[in-house]
mmCIF file with all atom_site columns, C-alpha atoms in Angstrom:
data_model
loop_
_atom_site.group_PDB
_atom_site.id
_atom_site.type_symbol
_atom_site.label_atom_id
_atom_site.label_alt_id
_atom_site.label_comp_id
_atom_site.label_asym_id
_atom_site.label_entity_id
_atom_site.label_seq_id
_atom_site.pdbx_PDB_ins_code
_atom_site.Cartn_x
_atom_site.Cartn_y
_atom_site.Cartn_z
_atom_site.occupancy
_atom_site.B_iso_or_equiv
_atom_site.pdbx_formal_charge
_atom_site.auth_seq_id
_atom_site.auth_comp_id
_atom_site.auth_asym_id
_atom_site.auth_atom_id
_atom_site.pdbx_PDB_model_num
ATOM 1   C CA . MET Z 1 1   ? -37.864 88.874  -13.008 1.00 37.00 ? 187 MET Z CA 1
ATOM 2   C CA . MET Z 1 2   ? -40.126 86.519  -14.932 1.00 38.00 ? 188 MET Z CA 1
ATOM 3   C CA . PRO Z 1 3   ? -38.618 83.944  -17.263 1.00 38.00 ? 189 PRO Z CA 1
ATOM 4   C CA . ALA Z 1 4   ? -39.402 84.321  -20.941 1.00 40.00 ? 190 ALA Z CA 1
ATOM 5   C CA . MET Z 1 5   ? -42.337 82.217  -22.105 1.00 42.00 ? 191 MET Z CA 1
ATOM 6   C CA . SER Z 1 6   ? -41.183 79.350  -24.258 1.00 40.00 ? 192 SER Z CA 1
ATOM 7   C CA . SER Z 1 7   ? -43.279 77.869  -27.003 1.00 39.00 ? 193 SER Z CA 1
ATOM 8   C CA . ASN Z 1 8   ? -43.757 74.750  -24.862 1.00 39.00 ? 194 ASN Z CA 1
ATOM 9   C CA . MET Z 1 9   ? -44.925 76.516  -21.697 1.00 41.00 ? 195 MET Z CA 1
ATOM 10  C CA . SER Z 1 10  ? -48.177 75.261  -20.232 1.00 42.00 ? 196 SER Z CA 1
ATOM 11  C CA . VAL Z 1 11  ? -51.222 77.475  -20.348 1.00 45.00 ? 197 VAL Z CA 1
ATOM 12  C CA . GLY Z 1 12  ? -54.323 77.201  -18.164 1.00 46.00 ? 198 GLY Z CA 1
ATOM 13  C CA . SER Z 1 13  ? -57.109 75.255  -19.881 1.00 45.00 ? 199 SER Z CA 1
ATOM 14  C CA . GLU Z 1 14  ? -59.696 77.604  -18.405 1.00 49.00 ? 200 GLU Z CA 1
ATOM 15  C CA . VAL Z 1 15  ? -59.573 80.856  -16.515 1.00 51.00 ? 201 VAL Z CA 1
ATOM 16  C CA . GLY Z 1 16  ? -58.150 80.046  -13.120 1.00 54.00 ? 202 GLY Z CA 1
ATOM 17  C CA . GLY Z 1 17  ? -58.063 76.367  -14.067 1.00 53.00 ? 203 GLY Z CA 1
ATOM 18  C CA . PRO Z 1 18  ? -55.257 73.828  -14.017 1.00 53.00 ? 204 PRO Z CA 1
ATOM 19  C CA . ALA Z 1 19  ? -52.403 74.154  -16.487 1.00 56.00 ? 205 ALA Z CA 1
ATOM 20  C CA . ILE Z 1 20  ? -52.301 71.788  -19.420 1.00 55.00 ? 206 ILE Z CA 1
ATOM 21  C CA . ALA Z 1 21  ? -49.265 70.871  -21.449 1.00 49.00 ? 207 ALA Z CA 1
ATOM 22  C CA . ALA Z 1 22  ? -50.068 72.523  -24.762 1.00 69.00 ? 208 ALA Z CA 1
ATOM 23  C CA . PRO Z 1 23  ? -47.650 74.632  -26.765 1.00 72.00 ? 209 PRO Z CA 1
ATOM 24  C CA . LEU Z 1 24  ? -48.755 78.050  -27.923 1.00 69.00 ? 210 LEU Z CA 1
ATOM 25  C CA . ARG Z 1 25  ? -49.171 78.287  -31.663 1.00 76.00 ? 211 ARG Z CA 1
ATOM 26  C CA . PRO Z 1 26  ? -49.884 81.222  -33.970 1.00 75.00 ? 212 PRO Z CA 1
ATOM 27  C CA . GLY Z 1 27  ? -53.646 81.808  -34.052 1.00 77.00 ? 213 GLY Z CA 1
ATOM 28  C CA . ASP Z 1 28  ? -54.164 80.088  -30.677 1.00 80.00 ? 214 ASP Z CA 1
ATOM 29  C CA . PRO Z 1 29  ? -57.667 81.197  -29.559 1.00 80.00 ? 215 PRO Z CA 1
ATOM 30  C CA . ARG Z 1 30  ? -56.462 81.434  -25.957 1.00 79.00 ? 216 ARG Z CA 1
ATOM 31  C CA . LEU Z 1 31  ? -54.585 84.588  -26.959 1.00 87.00 ? 217 LEU Z CA 1
ATOM 32  C CA . ALA Z 1 32  ? -57.599 86.456  -28.367 1.00 88.00 ? 218 ALA Z CA 1
ATOM 33  C CA . SER Z 1 33  ? -58.497 88.198  -25.086 1.00 89.00 ? 219 SER Z CA 1
ATOM 34  C CA . TRP Z 1 34  ? -54.876 89.120  -24.454 1.00 89.00 ? 220 TRP Z CA 1
ATOM 35  C CA . ARG Z 1 35  ? -54.445 90.606  -27.910 1.00 91.00 ? 221 ARG Z CA 1
ATOM 36  C CA . ALA Z 1 36  ? -57.747 92.491  -27.667 1.00 92.00 ? 222 ALA Z CA 1
ATOM 37  C CA . PHE Z 1 37  ? -56.598 93.964  -24.336 1.00 93.00 ? 223 PHE Z CA 1
ATOM 38  C CA . LEU Z 1 38  ? -53.226 94.986  -25.772 1.00 95.00 ? 224 LEU Z CA 1
ATOM 39  C CA . MET Z 1 39  ? -54.745 96.594  -28.867 1.00 96.00 ? 225 MET Z CA 1
ATOM 40  C CA . ALA Z 1 40  ? -57.418 98.475  -26.913 1.00 96.00 ? 226 ALA Z CA 1
ATOM 41  C CA . HIS Z 1 41  ? -54.889 99.679  -24.341 1.00 96.00 ? 227 HIS Z CA 1
ATOM 42  C CA . SER Z 1 42  ? -52.432 100.821 -26.996 1.00 96.00 ? 228 SER Z CA 1
ATOM 43  C CA . ARG Z 1 43  ? -55.003 102.645 -29.108 1.00 97.00 ? 229 ARG Z CA 1
ATOM 44  C CA . VAL Z 1 44  ? -56.731 104.374 -26.193 1.00 97.00 ? 230 VAL Z CA 1
ATOM 45  C CA . TRP Z 1 45  ? -53.368 105.317 -24.643 1.00 97.00 ? 231 TRP Z CA 1
ATOM 46  C CA . HIS Z 1 46  ? -52.176 106.849 -27.926 1.00 97.00 ? 232 HIS Z CA 1
ATOM 47  C CA . ARG Z 1 47  ? -55.432 108.761 -28.468 1.00 98.00 ? 233 ARG Z CA 1
ATOM 48  C CA . LEU Z 1 48  ? -55.339 110.188 -24.918 1.00 98.00 ? 234 LEU Z CA 1
ATOM 49  C CA . ASP Z 1 49  ? -51.673 111.122 -25.384 1.00 97.00 ? 235 ASP Z CA 1
ATOM 50  C CA . GLU Z 1 50  ? -52.364 112.756 -28.753 1.00 98.00 ? 236 GLU Z CA 1
ATOM 51  C CA . ASP Z 1 51  ? -55.273 114.795 -27.362 1.00 98.00 ? 237 ASP Z CA 1
ATOM 52  C CA . LEU Z 1 52  ? -53.187 116.059 -24.421 1.00 98.00 ? 238 LEU Z CA 1
ATOM 53  C CA . ARG Z 1 53  ? -50.252 116.941 -26.685 1.00 98.00 ? 239 ARG Z CA 1
ATOM 54  C CA . GLN Z 1 54  ? -52.413 118.856 -29.145 1.00 98.00 ? 240 GLN Z CA 1
ATOM 55  C CA . GLU Z 1 55  ? -54.547 120.736 -26.648 1.00 97.00 ? 241 GLU Z CA 1
ATOM 56  C CA . HIS Z 1 56  ? -52.205 121.209 -23.658 1.00 97.00 ? 242 HIS Z CA 1
ATOM 57  C CA . ASP Z 1 57  ? -48.640 120.480 -24.809 1.00 96.00 ? 243 ASP Z CA 1
ATOM 58  C CA . LEU Z 1 58  ? -48.442 117.635 -22.279 1.00 97.00 ? 244 LEU Z CA 1
ATOM 59  C CA . THR Z 1 59  ? -47.730 113.960 -22.823 1.00 96.00 ? 245 THR Z CA 1
ATOM 60  C CA . LEU Z 1 60  ? -49.902 111.383 -21.085 1.00 96.00 ? 246 LEU Z CA 1
ATOM 61  C CA . PRO Z 1 61  ? -47.038 110.419 -18.704 1.00 95.00 ? 247 PRO Z CA 1
ATOM 62  C CA . GLU Z 1 62  ? -46.501 114.117 -17.878 1.00 97.00 ? 248 GLU Z CA 1
ATOM 63  C CA . TYR Z 1 63  ? -50.214 114.510 -17.172 1.00 97.00 ? 249 TYR Z CA 1
ATOM 64  C CA . GLU Z 1 64  ? -50.159 111.395 -14.963 1.00 96.00 ? 250 GLU Z CA 1
ATOM 65  C CA . CYS Z 1 65  ? -47.129 112.757 -13.097 1.00 96.00 ? 251 CYS Z CA 1
ATOM 66  C CA . LEU Z 1 66  ? -48.973 116.009 -12.377 1.00 97.00 ? 252 LEU Z CA 1
ATOM 67  C CA . LEU Z 1 67  ? -52.022 114.010 -11.282 1.00 97.00 ? 253 LEU Z CA 1
ATOM 68  C CA . PHE Z 1 68  ? -49.972 111.847 -8.883  1.00 96.00 ? 254 PHE Z CA 1
ATOM 69  C CA . LEU Z 1 69  ? -48.319 114.972 -7.476  1.00 97.00 ? 255 LEU Z CA 1
ATOM 70  C CA . VAL Z 1 70  ? -51.610 116.805 -6.835  1.00 97.00 ? 256 VAL Z CA 1
ATOM 71  C CA . GLU Z 1 71  ? -52.881 113.736 -4.944  1.00 96.00 ? 257 GLU Z CA 1
ATOM 72  C CA . ALA Z 1 72  ? -49.677 113.323 -2.878  1.00 95.00 ? 258 ALA Z CA 1
ATOM 73  C CA . PRO Z 1 73  ? -49.155 114.734 0.625   1.00 93.00 ? 259 PRO Z CA 1
ATOM 74  C CA . ASP Z 1 74  ? -47.830 118.306 0.278   1.00 92.00 ? 260 ASP Z CA 1
ATOM 75  C CA . ARG Z 1 75  ? -48.028 117.792 -3.512  1.00 95.00 ? 261 ARG Z CA 1
ATOM 76  C CA . ARG Z 1 76  ? -44.550 116.257 -3.597  1.00 93.00 ? 262 ARG Z CA 1
ATOM 77  C CA . LEU Z 1 77  ? -43.138 112.826 -4.402  1.00 93.00 ? 263 LEU Z CA 1
ATOM 78  C CA . ARG Z 1 78  ? -39.703 111.235 -4.558  1.00 91.00 ? 264 ARG Z CA 1
ATOM 79  C CA . MET Z 1 79  ? -38.444 110.593 -8.059  1.00 89.00 ? 265 MET Z CA 1
ATOM 80  C CA . ARG Z 1 80  ? -38.508 106.801 -7.518  1.00 87.00 ? 266 ARG Z CA 1
ATOM 81  C CA . GLU Z 1 81  ? -42.185 106.962 -6.514  1.00 90.00 ? 267 GLU Z CA 1
ATOM 82  C CA . ILE Z 1 82  ? -42.978 108.867 -9.686  1.00 93.00 ? 268 ILE Z CA 1
ATOM 83  C CA . ALA Z 1 83  ? -41.069 106.314 -11.775 1.00 89.00 ? 269 ALA Z CA 1
ATOM 84  C CA . ASP Z 1 84  ? -43.013 103.457 -10.180 1.00 88.00 ? 270 ASP Z CA 1
ATOM 85  C CA . ARG Z 1 85  ? -46.378 105.134 -10.713 1.00 89.00 ? 271 ARG Z CA 1
ATOM 86  C CA . VAL Z 1 86  ? -45.832 106.474 -14.230 1.00 88.00 ? 272 VAL Z CA 1
ATOM 87  C CA . LEU Z 1 87  ? -44.063 103.252 -15.279 1.00 81.00 ? 273 LEU Z CA 1
ATOM 88  C CA . LEU Z 1 88  ? -40.894 104.922 -16.531 1.00 81.00 ? 274 LEU Z CA 1
ATOM 89  C CA . SER Z 1 89  ? -37.252 104.234 -15.818 1.00 82.00 ? 275 SER Z CA 1
ATOM 90  C CA . LYS Z 1 90  ? -35.415 106.487 -13.382 1.00 82.00 ? 276 LYS Z CA 1
ATOM 91  C CA . SER Z 1 91  ? -33.667 108.238 -16.283 1.00 85.00 ? 277 SER Z CA 1
ATOM 92  C CA . GLY Z 1 92  ? -36.984 108.565 -18.144 1.00 89.00 ? 278 GLY Z CA 1
ATOM 93  C CA . VAL Z 1 93  ? -38.565 110.221 -15.106 1.00 90.00 ? 279 VAL Z CA 1
ATOM 94  C CA . THR Z 1 94  ? -35.568 112.538 -14.753 1.00 90.00 ? 280 THR Z CA 1
ATOM 95  C CA . ARG Z 1 95  ? -36.004 113.733 -18.347 1.00 94.00 ? 281 ARG Z CA 1
ATOM 96  C CA . MET Z 1 96  ? -39.774 114.091 -17.910 1.00 95.00 ? 282 MET Z CA 1
ATOM 97  C CA . VAL Z 1 97  ? -39.419 116.068 -14.675 1.00 95.00 ? 283 VAL Z CA 1
ATOM 98  C CA . ASP Z 1 98  ? -36.737 118.229 -16.342 1.00 95.00 ? 284 ASP Z CA 1
ATOM 99  C CA . ARG Z 1 99  ? -39.326 119.182 -19.007 1.00 96.00 ? 285 ARG Z CA 1
ATOM 100 C CA . LEU Z 1 100 ? -41.966 119.893 -16.361 1.00 97.00 ? 286 LEU Z CA 1
ATOM 101 C CA . VAL Z 1 101 ? -39.465 122.037 -14.414 1.00 97.00 ? 287 VAL Z CA 1
ATOM 102 C CA . ALA Z 1 102 ? -38.555 123.948 -17.591 1.00 97.00 ? 288 ALA Z CA 1
ATOM 103 C CA . ASP Z 1 103 ? -42.265 124.632 -18.145 1.00 97.00 ? 289 ASP Z CA 1
ATOM 104 C CA . GLY Z 1 104 ? -42.650 125.855 -14.537 1.00 98.00 ? 290 GLY Z CA 1
ATOM 105 C CA . LEU Z 1 105 ? -45.116 123.086 -13.644 1.00 98.00 ? 291 LEU Z CA 1
ATOM 106 C CA . VAL Z 1 106 ? -42.878 121.286 -11.139 1.00 98.00 ? 292 VAL Z CA 1
ATOM 107 C CA . GLU Z 1 107 ? -39.949 122.221 -8.898  1.00 96.00 ? 293 GLU Z CA 1
ATOM 108 C CA . ARG Z 1 108 ? -37.116 119.970 -7.805  1.00 93.00 ? 294 ARG Z CA 1
ATOM 109 C CA . THR Z 1 109 ? -36.684 119.974 -4.057  1.00 88.00 ? 295 THR Z CA 1
ATOM 110 C CA . SER Z 1 110 ? -34.579 118.136 -1.518  1.00 84.00 ? 296 SER Z CA 1
ATOM 111 C CA . CYS Z 1 111 ? -36.281 115.209 0.120   1.00 81.00 ? 297 CYS Z CA 1
ATOM 112 C CA . THR Z 1 112 ? -37.678 116.179 3.509   1.00 75.00 ? 298 THR Z CA 1
ATOM 113 C CA . THR Z 1 113 ? -36.819 112.785 5.035   1.00 78.00 ? 299 THR Z CA 1
ATOM 114 C CA . ASP Z 1 114 ? -33.526 111.986 3.249   1.00 76.00 ? 300 ASP Z CA 1
ATOM 115 C CA . ALA Z 1 115 ? -31.183 114.789 2.176   1.00 72.00 ? 301 ALA Z CA 1
ATOM 116 C CA . ARG Z 1 116 ? -29.659 112.519 -0.493  1.00 76.00 ? 302 ARG Z CA 1
ATOM 117 C CA . GLY Z 1 117 ? -32.980 112.125 -2.286  1.00 80.00 ? 303 GLY Z CA 1
ATOM 118 C CA . ALA Z 1 118 ? -34.717 114.476 -4.680  1.00 86.00 ? 304 ALA Z CA 1
ATOM 119 C CA . GLU Z 1 119 ? -38.412 115.182 -4.846  1.00 91.00 ? 305 GLU Z CA 1
ATOM 120 C CA . ALA Z 1 120 ? -40.644 116.825 -7.385  1.00 94.00 ? 306 ALA Z CA 1
ATOM 121 C CA . SER Z 1 121 ? -43.114 119.405 -6.055  1.00 95.00 ? 307 SER Z CA 1
ATOM 122 C CA . LEU Z 1 122 ? -46.130 120.631 -7.963  1.00 97.00 ? 308 LEU Z CA 1
ATOM 123 C CA . THR Z 1 123 ? -46.281 124.399 -8.576  1.00 97.00 ? 309 THR Z CA 1
ATOM 124 C CA . MET Z 1 124 ? -49.432 126.482 -8.810  1.00 97.00 ? 310 MET Z CA 1
ATOM 125 C CA . ALA Z 1 125 ? -48.832 126.701 -12.572 1.00 98.00 ? 311 ALA Z CA 1
ATOM 126 C CA . GLY Z 1 126 ? -48.767 122.893 -12.582 1.00 98.00 ? 312 GLY Z CA 1
ATOM 127 C CA . VAL Z 1 127 ? -52.080 122.775 -10.740 1.00 98.00 ? 313 VAL Z CA 1
ATOM 128 C CA . GLY Z 1 128 ? -53.574 125.128 -13.318 1.00 97.00 ? 314 GLY Z CA 1
ATOM 129 C CA . ARG Z 1 129 ? -52.270 123.138 -16.294 1.00 97.00 ? 315 ARG Z CA 1
ATOM 130 C CA . LEU Z 1 130 ? -53.518 119.916 -14.692 1.00 98.00 ? 316 LEU Z CA 1
ATOM 131 C CA . ARG Z 1 131 ? -56.996 121.368 -14.172 1.00 97.00 ? 317 ARG Z CA 1
ATOM 132 C CA . ALA Z 1 132 ? -57.207 122.506 -17.791 1.00 97.00 ? 318 ALA Z CA 1
ATOM 133 C CA . ALA Z 1 133 ? -55.842 119.202 -19.137 1.00 98.00 ? 319 ALA Z CA 1
ATOM 134 C CA . SER Z 1 134 ? -58.130 117.113 -16.917 1.00 97.00 ? 320 SER Z CA 1
ATOM 135 C CA . ARG Z 1 135 ? -61.146 118.161 -18.974 1.00 97.00 ? 321 ARG Z CA 1
ATOM 136 C CA . THR Z 1 136 ? -59.479 116.825 -22.121 1.00 98.00 ? 322 THR Z CA 1
ATOM 137 C CA . HIS Z 1 137 ? -58.309 113.651 -20.394 1.00 98.00 ? 323 HIS Z CA 1
ATOM 138 C CA . LEU Z 1 138 ? -61.713 112.856 -18.898 1.00 98.00 ? 324 LEU Z CA 1
ATOM 139 C CA . LYS Z 1 139 ? -63.439 113.598 -22.225 1.00 98.00 ? 325 LYS Z CA 1
ATOM 140 C CA . GLY Z 1 140 ? -61.038 111.159 -23.891 1.00 98.00 ? 326 GLY Z CA 1
ATOM 141 C CA . ILE Z 1 141 ? -61.783 108.466 -21.300 1.00 97.00 ? 327 ILE Z CA 1
ATOM 142 C CA . ASP Z 1 142 ? -65.492 109.024 -21.919 1.00 97.00 ? 328 ASP Z CA 1
ATOM 143 C CA . ASP Z 1 143 ? -65.138 109.031 -25.730 1.00 97.00 ? 329 ASP Z CA 1
ATOM 144 C CA . TYR Z 1 144 ? -62.657 106.202 -26.230 1.00 97.00 ? 330 TYR Z CA 1
ATOM 145 C CA . PHE Z 1 145 ? -63.530 103.881 -23.340 1.00 96.00 ? 331 PHE Z CA 1
ATOM 146 C CA . LEU Z 1 146 ? -66.678 104.498 -21.325 1.00 96.00 ? 332 LEU Z CA 1
ATOM 147 C CA . SER Z 1 147 ? -68.991 105.340 -24.242 1.00 97.00 ? 333 SER Z CA 1
ATOM 148 C CA . VAL Z 1 148 ? -68.631 101.898 -25.818 1.00 96.00 ? 334 VAL Z CA 1
ATOM 149 C CA . LEU Z 1 149 ? -69.284 99.904  -22.635 1.00 96.00 ? 335 LEU Z CA 1
ATOM 150 C CA . ASP Z 1 150 ? -72.383 99.473  -20.518 1.00 96.00 ? 336 ASP Z CA 1
ATOM 151 C CA . ARG Z 1 151 ? -72.408 99.430  -16.708 1.00 96.00 ? 337 ARG Z CA 1
ATOM 152 C CA . ASP Z 1 152 ? -72.268 95.603  -16.511 1.00 97.00 ? 338 ASP Z CA 1
ATOM 153 C CA . GLN Z 1 153 ? -69.282 95.439  -18.861 1.00 97.00 ? 339 GLN Z CA 1
ATOM 154 C CA . LEU Z 1 154 ? -67.453 98.083  -16.837 1.00 96.00 ? 340 LEU Z CA 1
ATOM 155 C CA . ALA Z 1 155 ? -68.029 96.128  -13.630 1.00 97.00 ? 341 ALA Z CA 1
ATOM 156 C CA . VAL Z 1 156 ? -66.648 92.959  -15.250 1.00 96.00 ? 342 VAL Z CA 1
ATOM 157 C CA . ILE Z 1 157 ? -63.600 94.812  -16.574 1.00 95.00 ? 343 ILE Z CA 1
ATOM 158 C CA . GLU Z 1 158 ? -62.929 96.375  -13.186 1.00 96.00 ? 344 GLU Z CA 1
ATOM 159 C CA . ARG Z 1 159 ? -63.120 93.011  -11.383 1.00 97.00 ? 345 ARG Z CA 1
ATOM 160 C CA . ALA Z 1 160 ? -61.076 91.239  -14.041 1.00 95.00 ? 346 ALA Z CA 1
ATOM 161 C CA . MET Z 1 161 ? -58.298 93.858  -14.109 1.00 94.00 ? 347 MET Z CA 1
ATOM 162 C CA . ALA Z 1 162 ? -58.196 93.966  -10.303 1.00 96.00 ? 348 ALA Z CA 1
ATOM 163 C CA . ALA Z 1 163 ? -57.723 90.178  -10.293 1.00 97.00 ? 349 ALA Z CA 1
ATOM 164 C CA . VAL Z 1 164 ? -54.992 90.383  -12.949 1.00 94.00 ? 350 VAL Z CA 1
ATOM 165 C CA . ASP Z 1 165 ? -53.251 93.160  -11.034 1.00 92.00 ? 351 ASP Z CA 1
ATOM 166 C CA . ALA Z 1 166 ? -53.425 91.212  -7.762  1.00 95.00 ? 352 ALA Z CA 1
ATOM 167 C CA . ARG Z 1 167 ? -52.014 88.080  -9.403  1.00 95.00 ? 353 ARG Z CA 1
ATOM 168 C CA . ALA Z 1 168 ? -49.214 89.914  -11.207 1.00 92.00 ? 354 ALA Z CA 1
ATOM 169 C CA . GLY Z 1 169 ? -48.388 92.151  -8.217  1.00 85.00 ? 355 GLY Z CA 1
#
């Protein structure tokens, strides 16, 4: 677990550069990129979620769960794996999978390698709903993200986010 950032914590003077002893202050220009990332992520996430809810009665995390399941071996994953991938708590994933089970999109099954564990398995109805929703999701990615960036910008974003992910992971 990471310690909370105090107002006196050092911040790198340049990307990848040495840390300098400078407190963060409101309006600090070093936070502009971070805030832009957070705002863009939040707005795009909410738009994608709204589109999926309106057109397919699925939330974005439910859609992502179905997507992870269709890509998994035998179209099944342990609940913990789903929680890690969808970024929900174990109880949050349980509630989400309960909704998907109620809609007939997923089945709960016993874990094939550990009888104590539970897995979620994608049904054919789930595959169908995923296929229909994928058009909406991909259109949203095009409309809200890809359409405002050129190829060079996308390459920079991909490299930058891969570096951030590697450092944080």
